[in-house]
Amino acid sequence: MARFVIRRLLQSAVVLLGVTLVVFLLLQLVPGDPVRVALGTRFDPQTYEALRARAGLDQPLVVQYFDYLRRALTGDLGVSFRSGRPVTAIVLERLPATLSLAVTAVLFAVVIAFPLGIVSAIRSGSLVDHAARVFSQFGVSVPDFWMGIMAILLFSGVLGWLPPSGYVALTEDPGRWASHVALPAATVGLVTASILTRFVRSSMLEVLSEDYVRTAEAKGLRTRVVVLRHVLRNALIPVVTVVAVQLASLLGGVIVIEVLFAWPGIGRLTYDAVAARDYPVLQGAVLLVAALFLLVNLVVDILYARLDPRITVK
Amino acid sequence: MKPVLAVEDLTVTIDTRRGPARAVAGVDWAVRPGETLALVGESGSGKSMSVLAATGLAPRTARVSGRIHLLDTELTGLPEQRRRRLRGRHVGFVFQDPMTSLNPVLTVGRQVVEAAQEHLGLTRRAARSRAVELLDLVGIPSAGQRVDAYPHQFSGGMRQRVVIAMALACEPDLLIADEPTTALDVTTQAQIVELVADLQRRLGTAVVWITHDLGVVAGIADTVAVMYAGRILEQGPVDAVFGAPSHPYTRALLAARPDPAAGDADLVTIAGAPPSPLDLPPGCAFWPRCPVRGDARCEHEMPPLVPVSAGHQVRTFYPQATDRRD
Ligand SMILES: Nc1ncnc2c1ncn2[C@@H]1O[C@H](COP(=O)(O)OP(=O)(O)OP(=O)(O)O)[C@@H](O)[C@H]1O
Ligand SMILES: [Mg+2]
């Protein structure tokens, strides 16, 4: 297992290298001069040249790229055109907010989707099953920003239970963190839950018709044991991927929700960086998201091997 | 001796999208301790459904009626909870395809003793040694190591041995084997048949053996029931039924059996197909294919099961008739 992890980490490093190259080249293709944009009305030729030189933009592309890489390896991702602050710090300070939202939303989704999917598969055609179907139809067809607005109106406006927006760090005050993360996480989580419910249900149904489930029933095991030990473990194997894909996409940022709830996440950062043509920040954000993506993938592969003995990690 | 499992007038109706399907239409049979009952008949004749319904394993869409006695208990009308316990404790199952009847994510050892843990309350330690013992019993080499292996690490024949070990975990009074050798190659088939016969001799288990292989029936069964379209057409001691087959369908089945001694020259197949369980005729279901070709009575009236010799019954108006060959 350790060797598997090390090999995957090395592979991930190679992928990240590719990501830096692609992002770097893509940014060269984007029209518009970032330094000029950053200067705005303060533009004068001298400041412009100085800033370009400081960012290394007067060097040939190849030199620029290897320069970037060399510094990236020491954790230096350059400085923001906009604020002049180090990109590494800017990107990392968004990480807790992004993780908070993504992980809470996925947990919320799992807590709803697993029981709902399981019960609606076991009792397919029942009232619960129909309710679950309506729920997931609702979740995937209603736009998340609208749900977010409704949630704010209800829980913050009418009931006054939760703050309408903003972010408090978990390390600062866990209670206030929870009250702030609840609404955006529930909004995002509801969409994820409706997607997930369908997958859990169909995966369960598929496994329920397997011969080995009949074997388990023939042994006279309790329904709970049949479902949890024989059906669920097998049904989870494909579901794990779906959960991971959902988590990874949330880690990439949920811009609309982050804007609506004034959530200082990576999605918001990326959005602002694009608008401001703040390339160093944009590069840093993409790099971080790619790294998170790879990490989630690695965890999924390990989970897969744990769940399915037919897969050998070598 | 009292039967281990006996069904009377067992009827199974499955609700399908195209209406109710009569998979089993009033079947009686019994299997006594240490005996083997063979159920034979074409595909779709209701062999599997009758044993599944008898043990409470019929699909949810099935309606089961009739009387089912397992040991001293009447199962019909019993709450599922009690039926489940009786089933797990007293009946072991071996299904057709060992490639799909084992759970791929659990070790074979775990699956083999699961029933014993549930019904006999074995401790974890006891369960493990019992698993090794069972795997050893069914002839799995170095069972002590193989107990922690997963199904995909076994060949088809070895998997079927695992399934048999699993079925025997609670030392059941009855073993139900539903075409246990169909999915295996010929040599392995013979080994599995031999294994079950041997275990049966040693453990005194009653066996219901569902098969298409009449050679196996002749070799291991005490009694045989020939099913067609959900009904039993002929049943009785194997010697009587095979020695003096009285139903044209039985004769056709026996004739259709490839006989290595006779070569292919005499190979007879039965033309036509059985009726749909959605639309069973009022009379004899075999009538359209029957080589005796009885009269309108056969078409419109269900022949009763009539005795022809001790314990040997046949469902026909013309037990003495001979087949027309044209
Ligand atoms: N789940 C089901 N839903 C609807 N009809 C079914 C279902 N299972 C079985 N049947 C029908 O019930 C009838 C009896 O099926 P059964 O499986 O008992 O046949 P069988 O004699 O075991 O055949 P085989 O030799 O192919 O195993 C068939 O006509 C089949 O189509
Ligand atoms: Mg069958």
XYZ file of C-alpha atoms and ligand atoms in Angstrom:
672
model
C 0.000 0.000 0.000
C 2.765 2.445 0.921
C 4.464 1.821 -2.402
C 1.179 2.369 -4.185
C 0.703 5.710 -2.431
C 4.237 6.842 -3.208
C 3.871 5.896 -6.852
C 0.583 7.728 -7.094
C 2.092 10.806 -5.458
C 4.879 10.824 -8.019
C 2.336 10.487 -10.802
C 0.408 13.361 -9.278
C 3.532 15.507 -9.301
C 3.928 14.842 -13.015
C 0.297 15.771 -13.617
C 0.731 18.984 -11.636
C 3.749 19.837 -13.743
C 1.586 19.418 -16.810
C -1.060 21.634 -15.262
C 1.447 24.443 -14.695
C 2.582 24.211 -18.282
C -0.927 24.238 -19.721
C -2.064 27.115 -17.537
C 1.071 29.053 -18.317
C 0.659 28.628 -22.064
C -3.066 29.352 -22.002
C -2.500 32.614 -20.219
C -0.125 33.669 -22.984
C -2.946 33.209 -25.460
C -5.385 35.405 -23.585
C -5.529 38.849 -25.214
C -4.942 41.921 -23.106
C -1.982 43.085 -21.072
C -2.371 42.199 -17.399
C 0.113 44.782 -16.199
C -1.682 47.530 -18.051
C -4.982 46.394 -16.552
C -3.465 46.229 -13.103
C -2.167 49.768 -13.367
C -5.414 51.167 -14.713
C -5.492 54.941 -14.408
C -2.152 55.013 -12.595
C -0.492 54.081 -15.913
C 2.765 55.710 -16.890
C 5.536 54.131 -19.008
C 8.116 53.958 -16.256
C 5.944 52.227 -13.666
C 4.729 49.930 -16.432
C 8.248 48.810 -17.398
C 9.267 48.447 -13.776
C 6.287 46.264 -12.974
C 6.856 44.126 -16.067
C 10.467 43.624 -15.112
C 9.548 42.736 -11.528
C 7.107 40.105 -12.770
C 9.782 38.868 -15.196
C 7.499 39.533 -18.138
C 10.341 41.084 -20.139
C 12.115 37.721 -20.276
C 11.584 35.100 -23.024
C 8.676 32.681 -22.375
C 10.855 29.651 -21.673
C 12.840 31.545 -19.115
C 9.636 32.847 -17.564
C 8.233 29.348 -17.276
C 11.295 27.746 -15.711
C 11.630 30.688 -13.406
C 8.075 30.159 -12.302
C 8.642 26.440 -11.789
C 11.854 26.930 -9.853
C 10.198 29.350 -7.489
C 7.029 27.263 -7.271
C 9.104 24.371 -5.954
C 10.148 26.507 -3.022
C 6.521 27.449 -2.398
C 6.774 30.849 -4.072
C 4.016 31.305 -6.623
C 4.828 34.930 -7.379
C 3.021 38.078 -6.332
C -0.401 39.351 -7.204
C -0.491 42.024 -9.892
C -3.343 43.541 -8.024
C -2.329 43.672 -4.390
C 1.362 42.856 -4.586
C 0.919 40.190 -1.895
C 2.432 36.696 -2.297
C 0.138 34.386 -4.263
C 0.851 31.404 -2.007
C -0.565 33.261 0.967
C -3.565 34.558 -0.974
C -4.466 31.091 -2.240
C -3.865 29.256 1.021
C -5.960 31.652 3.044
C -8.933 30.695 0.860
C -8.402 27.004 1.513
C -10.195 26.745 4.907
C -13.327 28.419 3.553
C -13.373 26.204 0.478
C -12.743 23.025 2.450
C -15.407 24.007 5.001
C -18.025 24.488 2.356
C -17.148 21.500 0.165
C -16.713 18.958 2.940
C -19.779 20.091 4.885
C -21.880 20.105 1.738
C -20.760 16.597 0.771
C -21.341 15.290 4.303
C -24.779 16.872 4.252
C -25.455 15.235 0.888
C -24.216 11.819 2.017
C -26.270 11.932 5.212
C -29.406 12.595 3.171
C -28.707 10.601 0.023
C -27.494 7.336 1.520
C -30.494 6.539 3.731
C -32.900 7.909 1.138
C -31.309 5.989 -1.728
C -31.071 2.789 0.291
C -34.649 2.879 1.540
C -36.102 3.823 -1.831
C -34.245 0.918 -3.452
C -35.315 -1.618 -0.831
C -38.872 -0.345 -0.862
C -38.972 0.482 -4.548
C -42.384 1.661 -5.653
C -43.280 2.703 -2.107
C -44.226 6.170 -0.887
C -40.653 6.808 0.271
C -39.394 5.873 -3.179
C -41.755 8.303 -4.875
C -40.896 11.029 -2.392
C -37.202 10.425 -3.047
C -37.752 10.709 -6.770
C -39.613 13.999 -6.397
C -36.849 15.239 -4.124
C -34.052 14.443 -6.564
C -35.994 15.840 -9.483
C -36.473 19.032 -7.492
C -32.818 19.163 -6.473
C -31.409 18.838 -9.959
C -33.907 21.079 -11.727
C -34.158 24.055 -9.347
C -31.203 26.446 -9.760
C -28.941 26.510 -6.717
C -28.812 30.299 -6.452
C -32.606 30.406 -6.247
C -32.544 27.779 -3.516
C -29.849 29.809 -1.788
C -31.971 32.954 -1.902
C -34.990 31.076 -0.573
C -32.879 29.571 2.197
C -31.613 33.010 3.189
C -35.125 34.452 3.131
C -36.513 31.638 5.263
C -33.805 30.780 7.779
C -32.262 34.182 8.088
C -35.061 36.575 7.192
C -38.264 34.973 8.484
C -36.977 32.681 11.197
C -33.823 34.581 12.059
C -31.992 31.376 12.997
C -28.909 31.781 10.872
C -26.774 34.639 9.549
C -27.533 35.455 5.889
C -23.906 35.475 4.752
C -20.274 35.739 5.721
C -17.602 33.374 6.938
C -16.019 32.703 10.317
C -13.004 30.397 10.578
C -13.524 27.099 12.361
C -10.420 27.717 14.445
C -11.742 31.078 15.512
C -15.177 30.087 16.765
C -16.601 26.639 15.944
C -20.138 27.626 16.860
C -20.229 30.671 14.630
C -18.394 28.748 11.918
C -21.187 26.179 11.956
C -23.967 28.771 11.836
C -22.295 30.493 8.890
C -21.511 27.351 6.905
C -24.966 25.829 7.405
C -26.915 27.709 4.731
C -24.409 27.664 1.871
C -23.483 24.029 2.608
C -27.126 22.973 2.732
C -27.824 24.778 -0.527
C -24.921 23.167 -2.346
C -25.448 19.892 -0.504
C -29.066 19.643 -1.561
C -28.101 19.596 -5.215
C -25.362 17.064 -4.541
C -27.780 14.999 -2.445
C -30.301 14.773 -5.248
C -27.688 13.581 -7.708
C -26.291 11.150 -5.171
C -29.688 9.751 -4.149
C -30.283 8.568 -7.688
C -26.920 6.895 -7.887
C -27.292 5.179 -4.533
C -30.776 3.972 -5.451
C -29.857 2.575 -8.836
C -26.665 1.032 -7.570
C -28.564 -0.629 -4.711
C -31.252 -1.901 -7.084
C -28.637 -3.416 -9.314
C -26.941 -5.219 -6.454
C -30.276 -6.329 -4.961
C -30.905 -8.405 -8.066
C -27.549 -10.167 -7.797
C -27.484 -13.891 -7.150
C -25.371 -13.510 -4.032
C -28.098 -11.461 -2.399
C -30.474 -14.369 -2.892
C -27.770 -16.593 -1.414
C -27.646 -14.323 1.626
C -31.417 -14.432 1.957
C -31.354 -18.197 1.617
C -29.094 -18.293 4.675
C -31.898 -16.764 6.687
C -29.973 -13.623 7.566
C -31.884 -10.657 8.905
C -32.855 -8.091 6.299
C -30.635 -5.536 7.996
C -27.626 -7.834 7.700
C -28.403 -8.672 4.076
C -28.700 -5.002 3.196
C -25.745 -3.674 5.144
C -23.268 -6.517 4.738
C -24.108 -7.904 1.337
C -25.858 -5.206 -0.666
C -24.502 -1.905 0.585
C -20.810 -2.768 0.430
C -21.137 -3.753 -3.196
C -23.438 -0.883 -4.057
C -20.996 1.606 -2.536
C -18.181 0.771 -4.926
C -19.516 2.804 -7.871
C -21.052 5.414 -5.560
C -17.647 6.284 -4.105
C -16.601 7.657 -7.470
C -19.670 9.836 -7.706
C -19.110 11.237 -4.223
C -15.502 11.961 -5.137
C -16.399 13.694 -8.374
C -18.921 15.830 -6.498
C -16.413 16.679 -3.785
C -13.731 17.521 -6.313
C -16.030 19.802 -8.255
C -17.034 21.610 -5.055
C -13.375 22.022 -4.140
C -12.936 23.750 -7.476
C -15.300 26.351 -6.149
C -18.982 27.140 -6.417
C -18.873 30.680 -7.671
C -22.556 31.589 -7.592
C -23.023 30.316 -4.067
C -19.797 31.895 -2.866
C -20.885 35.246 -4.263
C -24.415 34.921 -2.848
C -23.218 34.053 0.648
C -20.136 36.332 0.578
C -18.040 33.213 1.021
C -14.294 33.792 0.620
C -13.574 30.554 -1.232
C -11.379 29.582 -4.142
C -14.208 29.921 -6.636
C -14.621 33.544 -5.701
C -10.872 34.092 -5.822
C -10.616 32.561 -9.298
C -13.506 34.642 -10.517
C -11.975 37.870 -9.226
C -8.556 36.955 -10.577
C -9.986 36.386 -14.050
C -11.880 39.686 -13.945
C -8.757 41.531 -12.870
C -6.391 39.580 -15.153
C -4.377 38.815 -12.067
C -2.503 35.937 -13.735
C -0.236 34.909 -10.877
C -3.249 34.490 -8.582
C -5.185 32.664 -11.268
C -2.279 30.288 -11.825
C -1.956 29.696 -8.117
C -5.655 28.998 -7.710
C -5.732 26.558 -10.616
C -2.673 24.805 -9.263
C -4.243 24.417 -5.831
C -7.510 23.101 -7.256
C -5.591 20.628 -9.401
C -3.663 19.448 -6.363
C -6.885 18.968 -4.387
C -8.364 17.072 -7.314
C -5.422 14.710 -7.432
C -5.579 14.199 -3.695
C -9.266 13.262 -3.855
C -8.458 10.842 -6.658
C -5.758 9.186 -4.633
C -8.080 8.773 -1.661
C -10.730 7.271 -3.945
C -8.295 4.746 -5.343
C -7.301 3.695 -1.852
C -10.958 3.450 -0.823
C -11.700 1.399 -3.918
C -9.055 -1.118 -3.060
C -10.423 -1.316 0.477
C -13.967 -1.896 -0.731
C -13.275 -4.268 -3.581
C -10.835 -7.105 -2.979
C -10.759 -7.851 -6.707
C -8.703 -4.695 -7.128
C -5.136 -5.171 -6.061
C -3.011 -2.121 -5.351
C 0.405 -2.732 -6.745
C -40.611 -41.670 8.118
C -41.921 -38.127 8.298
C -40.882 -35.864 5.444
C -38.345 -33.119 6.015
C -40.127 -30.886 3.559
C -43.514 -31.525 2.019
C -45.652 -29.310 -0.181
C -49.312 -29.818 -0.955
C -51.142 -28.039 -3.705
C -48.330 -25.509 -3.939
C -49.304 -22.741 -6.317
C -47.240 -19.717 -7.275
C -48.697 -16.845 -9.227
C -46.375 -14.051 -10.251
C -47.812 -10.650 -11.021
C -46.175 -9.414 -14.175
C -46.803 -6.402 -16.339
C -48.680 -8.610 -18.780
C -50.865 -10.168 -16.107
C -50.607 -12.981 -13.589
C -48.241 -15.803 -14.541
C -48.955 -19.220 -13.082
C -45.406 -20.453 -12.515
C -46.409 -23.368 -10.295
C -49.925 -24.777 -10.520
C -50.768 -27.115 -7.672
C -47.778 -29.286 -6.922
C -47.386 -32.006 -4.292
C -44.146 -33.614 -3.288
C -42.262 -34.654 -0.195
C -38.687 -35.464 0.627
C -37.786 -37.726 3.542
C -34.628 -37.739 5.691
C -31.629 -39.062 3.799
C -33.563 -39.254 0.546
C -33.015 -37.440 -2.714
C -35.910 -36.029 -4.675
C -35.109 -34.980 -8.207
C -37.158 -32.321 -9.989
C -36.813 -32.497 -13.751
C -38.465 -30.788 -16.671
C -37.868 -28.272 -19.402
C -36.716 -24.747 -18.727
C -39.530 -22.644 -17.278
C -41.510 -25.581 -15.948
C -41.480 -24.161 -12.419
C -38.794 -26.274 -10.783
C -36.879 -23.400 -9.217
C -39.968 -21.422 -8.375
C -41.501 -24.345 -6.488
C -38.510 -24.766 -4.174
C -38.036 -21.026 -3.739
C -41.710 -20.599 -2.842
C -41.561 -23.578 -0.499
C -38.774 -21.915 1.479
C -40.060 -18.350 1.389
C -37.609 -17.112 -1.225
C -40.070 -16.394 -4.023
C -39.877 -12.869 -5.463
C -41.968 -10.170 -3.822
C -44.293 -10.133 -6.819
C -45.210 -13.793 -6.281
C -48.316 -15.020 -4.494
C -47.848 -18.406 -2.908
C -50.635 -20.701 -1.743
C -50.911 -24.294 -0.619
C -49.475 -26.060 2.402
C -45.773 -26.254 3.148
C -44.469 -28.393 6.001
C -40.870 -28.026 7.068
C -40.117 -30.662 9.722
C -42.930 -30.128 12.228
C -43.896 -26.632 11.219
C -46.481 -25.402 8.775
C -44.771 -22.548 6.943
C -47.704 -20.954 5.153
C -49.003 -18.034 7.118
C -45.958 -18.041 9.393
C -44.422 -14.593 9.942
C -41.383 -14.034 7.721
C -39.192 -13.683 10.788
C -39.847 -17.292 11.862
C -39.695 -18.623 8.339
C -36.338 -16.946 7.904
C -34.922 -18.624 11.009
C -36.216 -22.044 10.036
C -34.914 -21.663 6.516
C -31.440 -20.643 7.563
C -31.190 -23.265 10.257
C -32.687 -26.287 8.519
C -32.323 -25.758 4.778
C -29.141 -25.200 2.793
C -29.101 -23.954 -0.788
C -26.745 -24.545 -3.669
C -27.572 -22.406 -6.650
C -26.725 -22.833 -10.284
C -23.888 -20.445 -10.939
C -21.033 -20.381 -8.437
C -19.517 -17.416 -10.283
C -22.392 -15.194 -9.193
C -23.774 -16.803 -6.058
C -20.875 -15.728 -3.849
C -20.431 -12.159 -2.652
C -17.267 -10.787 -4.289
C -16.305 -8.482 -1.415
C -16.431 -10.924 1.489
C -13.945 -13.698 2.238
C -15.192 -17.204 1.575
C -14.664 -18.119 5.220
C -16.946 -15.356 6.339
C -19.629 -16.350 3.864
C -19.353 -20.018 4.712
C -20.041 -19.609 8.431
C -22.332 -16.625 8.263
C -25.454 -18.743 8.646
C -23.990 -20.649 11.576
C -23.123 -17.397 13.312
C -26.627 -16.124 12.775
C -28.525 -19.234 13.800
C -26.203 -21.120 16.131
C -24.570 -18.085 17.730
C -20.976 -19.144 17.089
C -18.313 -16.880 18.520
C -15.817 -15.269 16.180
C -13.101 -17.779 17.043
C -15.396 -20.774 16.800
C -16.722 -19.435 13.511
C -13.295 -19.349 11.973
C -12.383 -22.889 12.901
C -15.815 -24.040 11.773
C -15.206 -22.350 8.418
C -11.914 -24.199 8.003
C -13.604 -27.448 8.995
C -16.387 -26.934 6.442
C -14.002 -26.030 3.629
C -12.005 -29.105 4.505
C -15.167 -31.204 4.467
C -15.949 -30.244 0.876
C -12.414 -31.022 -0.216
C -10.788 -27.617 -0.527
C -7.025 -28.086 -0.240
C -5.197 -26.157 2.505
C -8.482 -24.867 3.860
C -6.683 -23.131 6.719
C -5.214 -20.607 4.304
C -7.979 -20.496 1.747
C -10.478 -19.451 4.395
C -9.316 -15.837 4.102
C -9.347 -15.774 0.302
C -11.971 -14.052 -1.796
C -14.265 -15.823 -4.280
C -12.433 -14.486 -7.331
C -9.368 -16.377 -6.198
C -11.157 -19.723 -6.733
C -12.003 -21.686 -9.863
C -15.630 -22.443 -10.733
C -15.533 -25.968 -9.339
C -13.845 -24.816 -6.132
C -16.383 -22.048 -5.763
C -19.215 -24.536 -6.015
C -17.505 -26.515 -3.255
C -17.453 -23.325 -1.192
C -21.161 -22.856 -1.863
C -21.820 -26.424 -0.733
C -19.782 -25.839 2.423
C -21.850 -22.729 3.003
C -25.098 -24.646 2.576
C -23.958 -27.216 5.136
C -22.839 -24.696 7.771
C -25.772 -25.313 10.109
C -25.898 -29.054 9.389
C -29.250 -28.616 7.696
C -31.855 -31.337 7.446
C -32.371 -30.499 3.800
C -30.120 -29.446 0.981
C -31.717 -27.823 -2.045
C -29.496 -27.926 -5.109
C -30.826 -25.990 -8.095
C -28.894 -27.186 -11.140
C -25.645 -27.076 -9.173
C -23.549 -28.463 -12.015
C -25.006 -26.739 -15.077
C -22.405 -23.968 -15.069
C -19.456 -26.333 -14.650
C -17.355 -28.338 -17.089
C -18.060 -32.051 -17.407
C -15.305 -33.415 -15.166
C -16.087 -30.916 -12.449
C -19.781 -31.771 -12.743
C -19.069 -35.390 -11.905
C -16.926 -34.375 -8.933
C -19.638 -32.122 -7.518
C -22.312 -34.809 -7.933
C -20.036 -37.305 -6.210
C -19.270 -34.830 -3.409
C -22.922 -34.146 -2.650
C -23.809 -37.835 -2.761
C -20.940 -38.602 -0.408
C -21.837 -35.818 2.033
C -25.428 -36.933 1.979
C -24.414 -40.470 2.938
C -22.251 -39.182 5.766
C -24.576 -36.503 7.130
C -27.943 -38.100 6.363
C -29.197 -34.906 4.751
C -32.286 -34.964 2.566
C -31.708 -33.470 -0.888
C -33.929 -31.825 -3.470
C -31.933 -31.852 -6.678
C -33.125 -29.824 -9.660
C -31.520 -30.872 -12.920
C -31.828 -31.392 -16.637
C -29.440 -34.283 -16.479
C -31.464 -37.493 -16.351
C -28.265 -39.494 -16.020
C -27.597 -37.802 -12.686
C -31.185 -38.443 -11.629
C -30.818 -42.157 -12.352
C -27.554 -42.166 -10.423
C -28.430 -40.356 -7.221
C -32.182 -39.812 -6.804
C -34.630 -41.959 -4.873
C -37.731 -40.295 -6.212
C -38.307 -38.076 -9.199
C -40.981 -35.571 -10.156
C -41.322 -34.597 -13.801
C -42.652 -31.062 -14.161
C -44.247 -29.390 -17.131
C -45.787 -25.908 -17.259
C -46.040 -25.649 -13.491
C -47.525 -29.098 -12.917
C -46.186 -32.506 -12.066
C -46.906 -34.885 -14.926
C -45.357 -37.957 -13.412
C -43.691 -38.805 -10.151
C -42.555 -41.773 -8.139
C -39.535 -43.905 -7.312
C -36.809 -43.411 -9.914
C -36.776 -47.093 -10.873
C -40.512 -47.103 -11.487
C -40.616 -43.841 -13.409
C -37.548 -44.527 -15.531
C -38.294 -48.254 -15.849
C -41.898 -47.823 -16.872
C -42.435 -44.201 -17.905
C -46.177 -43.761 -18.171
C -46.521 -40.201 -19.392
C -45.721 -39.435 -23.011
C -43.741 -36.397 -21.832
C -41.540 -38.529 -19.589
C -40.950 -40.940 -22.433
C -40.071 -38.042 -24.707
C -37.609 -36.674 -22.138
C -35.976 -40.054 -21.722
C -35.788 -40.489 -25.468
C -34.321 -36.999 -25.903
C -31.504 -37.971 -23.577
C -28.338 -38.477 -25.590
C -27.445 -42.131 -25.137
C -23.760 -42.726 -25.803
C -24.358 -46.462 -26.366
C -26.980 -45.890 -29.041
C -25.135 -43.128 -30.849
C -27.009 -40.119 -32.175
C -29.216 -42.175 -34.434
C -32.047 -42.386 -31.971
C -31.896 -38.823 -30.675
C -35.412 -37.513 -30.419
C -36.228 -33.951 -29.571
C -39.683 -32.819 -28.593
C -41.083 -30.518 -31.225
C -42.864 -27.339 -30.136
C -42.644 -25.282 -26.969
C -44.458 -25.272 -23.626
C -47.351 -22.825 -23.176
C -46.790 -19.426 -21.611
C -47.423 -19.308 -17.853
C -49.493 -16.192 -18.604
C -51.944 -18.251 -20.596
C -52.205 -21.859 -19.490
C -54.802 -23.996 -21.308
C -57.687 -25.501 -19.336
C -56.696 -29.013 -20.328
C -53.387 -30.825 -20.455
C -50.620 -28.318 -21.151
C -48.625 -30.929 -23.050
C -51.494 -31.817 -25.371
C -50.354 -29.712 -28.374
C -46.997 -31.510 -28.377
C -48.205 -34.910 -27.255
C -47.200 -37.882 -29.435
C -50.173 -39.900 -28.130
C -52.547 -37.159 -29.321
C -55.527 -37.939 -27.185
C -58.965 -36.564 -27.808
C -60.841 -33.353 -27.068
C -60.932 -34.348 -23.404
C -57.147 -33.835 -23.208
C -57.562 -30.391 -24.703
C -60.357 -29.167 -22.455
C -60.053 -31.109 -19.216
C -57.132 -31.364 -16.809
C -56.191 -35.025 -16.373
C -55.887 -36.047 -12.705
C -52.767 -37.584 -11.186
C -53.557 -41.305 -11.090
C -51.548 -44.103 -9.477
C -49.992 -46.661 -11.807
C -47.989 -48.602 -9.217
C -46.835 -48.146 -5.607
C -45.989 -44.459 -5.166
C -45.871 -43.968 -8.932
C -48.415 -41.472 -10.278
C -49.053 -40.019 -13.668
C -51.201 -37.166 -14.953
C -52.836 -38.525 -18.101
C -56.089 -40.013 -19.278
C -54.179 -42.695 -21.182
C -51.453 -44.172 -19.009
C -51.234 -47.341 -21.111
C -51.181 -45.701 -24.547
C -48.107 -45.991 -26.710
C -46.626 -43.122 -28.678
C -47.423 -42.691 -32.306
C -44.396 -42.162 -34.443
C -45.174 -40.382 -37.654
N -39.289 -13.027 -11.183
C -40.145 -13.553 -12.081
N -41.103 -12.771 -12.643
C -41.966 -13.283 -13.545
N -41.973 -14.555 -13.946
C -41.037 -15.377 -13.441
C -40.077 -14.914 -12.481
N -39.281 -15.947 -12.161
C -39.736 -17.007 -12.881
N -40.784 -16.670 -13.633
C -41.553 -17.545 -14.501
O -41.975 -18.663 -13.750
C -41.897 -19.837 -14.523
C -41.125 -20.896 -13.782
O -39.788 -20.495 -13.680
P -38.670 -21.363 -12.967
O -37.512 -20.498 -12.781
O -39.224 -22.029 -11.787
O -38.356 -22.444 -14.097
P -37.338 -23.640 -14.022
O -38.124 -24.876 -14.186
O -36.482 -23.527 -12.821
O -36.485 -23.402 -15.334
P -34.922 -23.501 -15.563
O -34.651 -24.919 -15.907
O -34.692 -22.599 -16.748
O -34.246 -23.032 -14.333
C -41.267 -19.467 -15.854
O -42.275 -19.384 -16.820
C -40.687 -18.095 -15.611
O -40.814 -17.320 -16.775
Mg -34.460 -22.963 -12.503
